[in-house]
Amino acid sequence: MINYKEIVDIIKKSKYMIAFTGAGISAESGVPTFRGKEGVWEKHGSQFAEIDYFLKDQEDSWKSLKKVFYEPLKDTKPNMAHIVLAKLERMGLLKAVITQNIDGLHQEAGNKIVYELHGTAKYAICMKCKTKYRMTEDILSLSPPKCEECGGILKPNFVFFGETLPSIELQNSMEDASKSDLCLIVGTGGEVMPAARIPYIAKQNKAKIIEINPKPSNYTDDIVDIYVEEKAGIAFSEMDKYL
Ligand code: OAD
């Protein structure tokens, strides 16, 4: 039996709690995860999200990007896990969400401090002049979209294979992890470096680690103190009863 009251008591006593999230937190909102049989990479391959391929054939790459990332994101809404994390921030208990997700659902739920380690699907960026555009149906209808300012190539503003992570987000995440005394790991397998290091930095600072994931991850047997074997939406709904 999972003792949600005990978990909430630990959260309430914490001084600097962070949440490290991955695709699993958005699964109950209808966003597909990456790995496993039904995962994005298994179903569609990953070539279209490699920067070298994108530069060679933007038209083909954009076709897959729309199908794989943008169509599933239409009409998605935050679920209870996002909503309760936003409540925890408003209560002053959660200092930062560090996410690998590109779906913008943490911000939509109301979190203000969100470090998007893999960027965001909500914007496109010109690869030449770096102008950013809010992603719209109009942009998505072009094949491939071009920058209105300079005619350069527009790319979704998230990290492709072969690209580096945004340095300010990474720096801020590492700083917050090294200050934290409690780290919630939610819905990530912990497979992709350097993002996957964040909970280890927290652990080095002697932070307590609570993981919420229906399946064990790379962290579970390694650094996790309390493992909540449950879907994020359900677990956070239960926790909410004691907040
Ligand atoms: P993965 O697809 O690798 O892992 C998803 C995790 O979510 C797994 O551990 C699942 O068990 C868990 N999960 C599934 N449903 C869940 C639910 N309802 N509640 C909680 N957990 C659930 O996704 P990530 O770990 O986020 O990077 O992948 C990390 C990075 O790999 C992504 O950001 C992406 C990918 O390559 C880039 O594209 C740069």
Tab-separated table of C-alpha atoms and ligand atoms in Angstrom:
chain	number	residue	atom	x	y	z
A	1	MET	CA	0.000	0.000	0.000
A	2	ILE	CA	1.323	3.435	-0.916
A	3	ASN	CA	1.166	5.869	1.984
A	4	TYR	CA	0.277	9.137	0.254
A	5	LYS	CA	-0.132	11.004	3.531
A	6	GLU	CA	3.444	10.175	4.482
A	7	ILE	CA	4.620	11.453	1.076
A	8	VAL	CA	2.710	14.714	1.467
A	9	ASP	CA	4.141	15.142	4.981
A	10	ILE	CA	7.644	14.815	3.514
A	11	ILE	CA	6.754	17.367	0.823
A	12	LYS	CA	5.387	19.818	3.412
A	13	LYS	CA	8.551	19.538	5.500
A	14	SER	CA	10.885	20.059	2.540
A	15	LYS	CA	12.778	23.330	2.140
A	16	TYR	CA	13.706	23.148	-1.530
A	17	MET	CA	11.751	20.656	-3.599
A	18	ILE	CA	12.213	20.201	-7.339
A	19	ALA	CA	10.353	17.997	-9.813
A	20	PHE	CA	12.116	16.267	-12.688
A	21	THR	CA	9.607	15.157	-15.308
A	22	GLY	CA	9.468	13.160	-18.520
A	23	ALA	CA	6.997	11.974	-21.127
A	24	GLY	CA	5.122	9.739	-18.656
A	25	ILE	CA	3.660	12.723	-16.793
A	26	SER	CA	1.811	13.702	-19.974
A	27	ALA	CA	0.746	10.163	-20.924
A	28	GLU	CA	-2.646	10.568	-19.239
A	29	SER	CA	-3.114	13.796	-21.229
A	30	GLY	CA	-2.798	11.732	-24.402
A	31	VAL	CA	0.793	12.618	-25.325
A	32	PRO	CA	2.717	9.534	-26.503
A	33	THR	CA	5.878	8.470	-24.672
A	34	PHE	CA	9.106	7.723	-26.565
A	35	ARG	CA	10.229	4.233	-25.645
A	36	GLY	CA	8.479	0.886	-25.475
A	37	LYS	CA	6.182	-0.816	-27.990
A	38	GLU	CA	3.785	2.113	-28.380
A	39	GLY	CA	6.568	4.711	-28.107
A	40	VAL	CA	7.266	7.351	-30.746
A	41	TRP	CA	10.715	6.032	-31.674
A	42	GLU	CA	9.509	2.438	-31.974
A	43	LYS	CA	6.545	3.375	-34.179
A	44	HIS	CA	8.068	6.052	-36.379
A	45	GLY	CA	11.860	5.726	-36.111
A	46	SER	CA	13.882	8.777	-35.130
A	47	GLN	CA	15.574	9.852	-38.351
A	48	PHE	CA	13.172	12.767	-38.889
A	49	ALA	CA	14.300	14.208	-35.539
A	50	GLU	CA	18.016	14.072	-36.358
A	51	ILE	CA	19.482	17.463	-37.165
A	52	ASP	CA	21.580	16.219	-40.106
A	53	TYR	CA	18.535	14.642	-41.730
A	54	PHE	CA	16.416	17.742	-41.084
A	55	LEU	CA	19.021	19.927	-42.817
A	56	LYS	CA	19.102	17.559	-45.804
A	57	ASP	CA	15.347	17.128	-46.250
A	58	GLN	CA	13.217	19.606	-44.318
A	59	GLU	CA	10.105	18.792	-46.264
A	60	ASP	CA	10.164	15.120	-45.331
A	61	SER	CA	11.266	15.824	-41.781
A	62	TRP	CA	8.458	18.371	-41.237
A	63	LYS	CA	5.901	15.838	-42.528
A	64	SER	CA	6.838	13.422	-39.745
A	65	LEU	CA	7.224	16.163	-37.130
A	66	LYS	CA	3.646	17.259	-37.766
A	67	LYS	CA	2.286	13.732	-37.633
A	68	VAL	CA	4.303	12.512	-34.668
A	69	PHE	CA	4.559	15.602	-32.437
A	70	TYR	CA	2.022	18.220	-33.468
A	71	GLU	CA	-1.102	16.191	-34.213
A	72	PRO	CA	-1.064	14.398	-30.833
A	73	LEU	CA	-0.532	17.743	-29.058
A	74	LYS	CA	-3.718	19.259	-30.478
A	75	ASP	CA	-6.403	19.580	-27.797
A	76	THR	CA	-4.247	18.134	-25.005
A	77	LYS	CA	-4.897	19.432	-21.504
A	78	PRO	CA	-2.889	19.215	-18.297
A	79	ASN	CA	-3.833	16.237	-16.130
A	80	MET	CA	-3.930	16.015	-12.327
A	81	ALA	CA	-0.159	15.521	-12.109
A	82	HIS	CA	0.508	18.857	-13.872
A	83	ILE	CA	-2.291	20.550	-11.923
A	84	VAL	CA	-1.053	19.422	-8.503
A	85	LEU	CA	2.546	20.388	-9.344
A	86	ALA	CA	1.269	23.887	-10.158
A	87	LYS	CA	-0.592	23.947	-6.827
A	88	LEU	CA	2.602	22.917	-5.026
A	89	GLU	CA	4.431	25.838	-6.632
A	90	ARG	CA	1.678	28.264	-5.566
A	91	MET	CA	1.939	26.863	-2.020
A	92	GLY	CA	5.639	27.779	-2.083
A	93	LEU	CA	6.692	24.149	-1.797
A	94	LEU	CA	7.889	23.440	-5.334
A	95	LYS	CA	10.803	25.615	-6.430
A	96	ALA	CA	11.211	24.430	-10.021
A	97	VAL	CA	9.947	21.973	-12.577
A	98	ILE	CA	12.794	20.587	-14.648
A	99	THR	CA	11.249	18.896	-17.641
A	100	GLN	CA	12.380	16.970	-20.676
A	101	ASN	CA	8.946	17.514	-22.213
A	102	ILE	CA	8.234	19.839	-25.098
A	103	ASP	CA	4.438	19.934	-24.722
A	104	GLY	CA	4.098	23.085	-22.581
A	105	LEU	CA	1.590	21.386	-20.250
A	106	HIS	CA	3.390	22.420	-17.036
A	107	GLN	CA	3.050	26.100	-17.975
A	108	GLU	CA	-0.535	25.562	-19.075
A	109	ALA	CA	-1.291	24.095	-15.648
A	110	GLY	CA	0.140	27.234	-14.052
A	111	ASN	CA	3.757	26.503	-13.151
A	112	LYS	CA	5.892	29.622	-13.564
A	113	ILE	CA	9.364	28.218	-13.024
A	114	VAL	CA	9.825	25.553	-15.668
A	115	TYR	CA	13.179	24.663	-17.195
A	116	GLU	CA	12.584	22.989	-20.547
A	117	LEU	CA	15.771	21.010	-21.038
A	118	HIS	CA	14.737	19.785	-24.486
A	119	GLY	CA	13.129	23.030	-25.627
A	120	THR	CA	9.514	23.456	-26.669
A	121	ALA	CA	7.184	22.506	-29.498
A	122	LYS	CA	5.189	25.682	-28.888
A	123	TYR	CA	7.666	27.819	-30.856
A	124	ALA	CA	9.572	27.584	-34.119
A	125	ILE	CA	12.978	29.191	-34.541
A	126	CYS	CA	14.766	30.425	-37.646
A	127	MET	CA	18.048	28.560	-37.975
A	128	LYS	CA	19.656	31.611	-39.616
A	129	CYS	CA	18.507	34.786	-37.807
A	130	LYS	CA	17.098	33.056	-34.652
A	131	THR	CA	13.712	34.836	-34.869
A	132	LYS	CA	11.178	32.884	-32.835
A	133	TYR	CA	7.575	32.315	-33.923
A	134	ARG	CA	4.690	31.044	-31.827
A	135	MET	CA	3.776	27.759	-33.544
A	136	THR	CA	0.462	28.150	-35.355
A	137	GLU	CA	-1.653	26.143	-37.783
A	138	ASP	CA	-0.483	28.592	-40.479
A	139	ILE	CA	3.161	27.753	-39.904
A	140	LEU	CA	2.336	24.058	-39.722
A	141	SER	CA	0.477	24.242	-43.037
A	142	LEU	CA	3.604	25.354	-44.926
A	143	SER	CA	5.845	22.713	-46.362
A	144	PRO	CA	8.483	23.466	-45.244
A	145	PRO	CA	7.965	26.698	-43.254
A	146	LYS	CA	10.375	29.591	-43.889
A	147	CYS	CA	11.337	32.658	-41.856
A	148	GLU	CA	9.394	35.814	-42.800
A	149	GLU	CA	12.363	37.989	-41.839
A	150	CYS	CA	15.211	36.361	-43.731
A	151	GLY	CA	13.824	33.354	-45.614
A	152	GLY	CA	15.850	30.988	-43.421
A	153	ILE	CA	14.742	27.496	-42.396
A	154	LEU	CA	12.235	27.264	-39.537
A	155	LYS	CA	12.730	24.412	-37.116
A	156	PRO	CA	10.636	23.480	-34.078
A	157	ASN	CA	12.345	25.035	-31.068
A	158	PHE	CA	13.115	21.705	-29.463
A	159	VAL	CA	16.310	19.733	-29.291
A	160	PHE	CA	16.966	17.346	-32.175
A	161	PHE	CA	19.385	14.426	-32.031
A	162	GLY	CA	22.818	15.879	-32.716
A	163	GLU	CA	22.057	19.222	-31.030
A	164	THR	CA	23.118	20.455	-27.612
A	165	LEU	CA	20.744	21.364	-24.786
A	166	PRO	CA	19.906	25.042	-24.115
A	167	SER	CA	22.733	26.076	-21.814
A	168	ILE	CA	20.815	28.457	-19.515
A	169	GLU	CA	18.127	25.855	-18.804
A	170	LEU	CA	20.757	23.218	-18.119
A	171	GLN	CA	22.719	25.557	-15.847
A	172	ASN	CA	19.599	26.617	-13.890
A	173	SER	CA	18.476	23.004	-13.548
A	174	MET	CA	21.844	21.876	-12.218
A	175	GLU	CA	21.928	24.767	-9.737
A	176	ASP	CA	18.441	24.004	-8.426
A	177	ALA	CA	19.195	20.283	-8.239
A	178	SER	CA	22.314	20.977	-6.209
A	179	LYS	CA	20.276	23.113	-3.757
A	180	SER	CA	17.370	20.692	-3.436
A	181	ASP	CA	16.516	18.595	-0.397
A	182	LEU	CA	13.670	16.723	-2.144
A	183	CYS	CA	13.415	15.625	-5.764
A	184	LEU	CA	10.258	14.160	-7.298
A	185	ILE	CA	11.039	12.107	-10.401
A	186	VAL	CA	7.876	11.726	-12.464
A	187	GLY	CA	7.360	9.687	-15.619
A	188	THR	CA	10.833	9.323	-17.025
A	189	GLY	CA	13.000	6.333	-17.802
A	190	GLY	CA	16.197	8.320	-17.123
A	191	GLU	CA	17.817	7.154	-20.346
A	192	VAL	CA	18.868	10.386	-22.028
A	193	MET	CA	21.977	12.288	-20.992
A	194	PRO	CA	22.723	14.951	-19.910
A	195	ALA	CA	19.159	15.584	-18.651
A	196	ALA	CA	19.068	12.247	-16.825
A	197	ARG	CA	21.877	13.454	-14.516
A	198	ILE	CA	19.640	15.975	-12.724
A	199	PRO	CA	18.306	13.588	-10.022
A	200	TYR	CA	21.860	12.347	-9.376
A	201	ILE	CA	22.954	15.923	-8.666
A	202	ALA	CA	20.069	16.218	-6.194
A	203	LYS	CA	21.084	12.932	-4.576
A	204	GLN	CA	24.667	14.198	-4.175
A	205	ASN	CA	23.179	17.056	-2.158
A	206	LYS	CA	21.562	14.388	0.049
A	207	ALA	CA	18.110	15.175	-1.312
A	208	LYS	CA	15.409	12.608	-0.663
A	209	ILE	CA	14.264	11.071	-3.953
A	210	ILE	CA	10.621	10.119	-4.550
A	211	GLU	CA	9.784	8.485	-7.862
A	212	ILE	CA	6.324	8.165	-9.451
A	213	ASN	CA	6.201	5.762	-12.375
A	214	PRO	CA	4.071	2.649	-13.014
A	215	LYS	CA	7.242	0.867	-14.179
A	216	PRO	CA	10.710	0.901	-12.577
A	217	SER	CA	13.226	3.202	-14.288
A	218	ASN	CA	17.005	3.508	-14.302
A	219	TYR	CA	16.694	5.430	-11.021
A	220	THR	CA	14.443	3.076	-9.048
A	221	ASP	CA	17.004	0.653	-7.651
A	222	ASP	CA	19.846	3.121	-7.803
A	223	ILE	CA	18.915	6.341	-5.976
A	224	VAL	CA	15.200	6.281	-5.142
A	225	ASP	CA	14.131	6.421	-1.470
A	226	ILE	CA	10.370	6.085	-1.994
A	227	TYR	CA	9.022	4.434	-5.131
A	228	VAL	CA	5.377	5.097	-5.996
A	229	GLU	CA	4.457	2.407	-8.519
A	230	GLU	CA	1.510	4.246	-10.030
A	231	LYS	CA	0.413	6.445	-12.916
A	232	ALA	CA	1.237	10.094	-12.271
A	233	GLY	CA	-2.351	11.380	-12.628
A	234	ILE	CA	-3.630	8.887	-10.071
A	235	ALA	CA	-0.748	9.382	-7.625
A	236	PHE	CA	-1.058	13.185	-7.641
A	237	SER	CA	-4.857	12.998	-7.224
A	238	GLU	CA	-4.261	10.906	-4.103
A	239	MET	CA	-1.613	13.311	-2.797
A	240	ASP	CA	-3.928	16.255	-3.409
A	241	LYS	CA	-6.302	14.881	-0.753
A	242	TYR	CA	-3.711	15.684	1.940
A	243	LEU	CA	-2.535	19.086	0.629
B	1	OAD	P1	10.393	7.621	-22.196
B	1	OAD	O1	9.399	7.309	-23.251
B	1	OAD	O2	11.768	7.101	-22.377
B	1	OAD	O3	9.874	7.099	-20.802
B	1	OAD	C1	8.571	7.355	-20.361
B	1	OAD	C2	8.465	6.914	-18.923
B	1	OAD	O4	7.177	7.266	-18.457
B	1	OAD	C3	8.634	5.400	-18.712
B	1	OAD	O5	9.505	5.189	-17.611
B	1	OAD	C4	7.213	4.940	-18.371
B	1	OAD	O6	7.179	3.828	-17.483
B	1	OAD	C5	6.644	6.185	-17.709
B	1	OAD	N1	5.174	6.296	-17.750
B	1	OAD	C6	4.313	5.866	-18.709
B	1	OAD	N2	3.050	6.206	-18.393
B	1	OAD	C7	3.109	6.888	-17.218
B	1	OAD	C8	2.138	7.523	-16.373
B	1	OAD	N3	0.844	7.528	-16.675
B	1	OAD	N4	2.582	8.127	-15.247
B	1	OAD	C9	3.897	8.147	-14.934
B	1	OAD	N5	4.844	7.572	-15.682
B	1	OAD	C10	4.471	6.951	-16.813
B	1	OAD	O7	10.371	9.213	-22.014
B	1	OAD	P2	11.430	10.167	-21.306
B	1	OAD	O8	12.083	9.496	-20.173
B	1	OAD	O9	10.752	11.459	-21.069
B	1	OAD	O10	14.305	13.566	-25.943
B	1	OAD	O11	12.474	10.349	-22.485
B	1	OAD	C11	13.525	11.257	-22.352
B	1	OAD	C12	13.877	11.854	-23.670
B	1	OAD	O12	14.073	10.828	-24.638
B	1	OAD	C13	12.798	12.717	-24.296
B	1	OAD	O13	12.752	14.027	-23.798
B	1	OAD	C14	13.171	12.704	-25.753
B	1	OAD	C15	13.552	11.247	-25.916
B	1	OAD	O14	14.514	10.952	-26.887
B	1	OAD	C16	14.465	14.228	-27.080
B	1	OAD	O15	13.708	14.117	-28.010
B	1	OAD	C17	15.650	15.134	-27.107
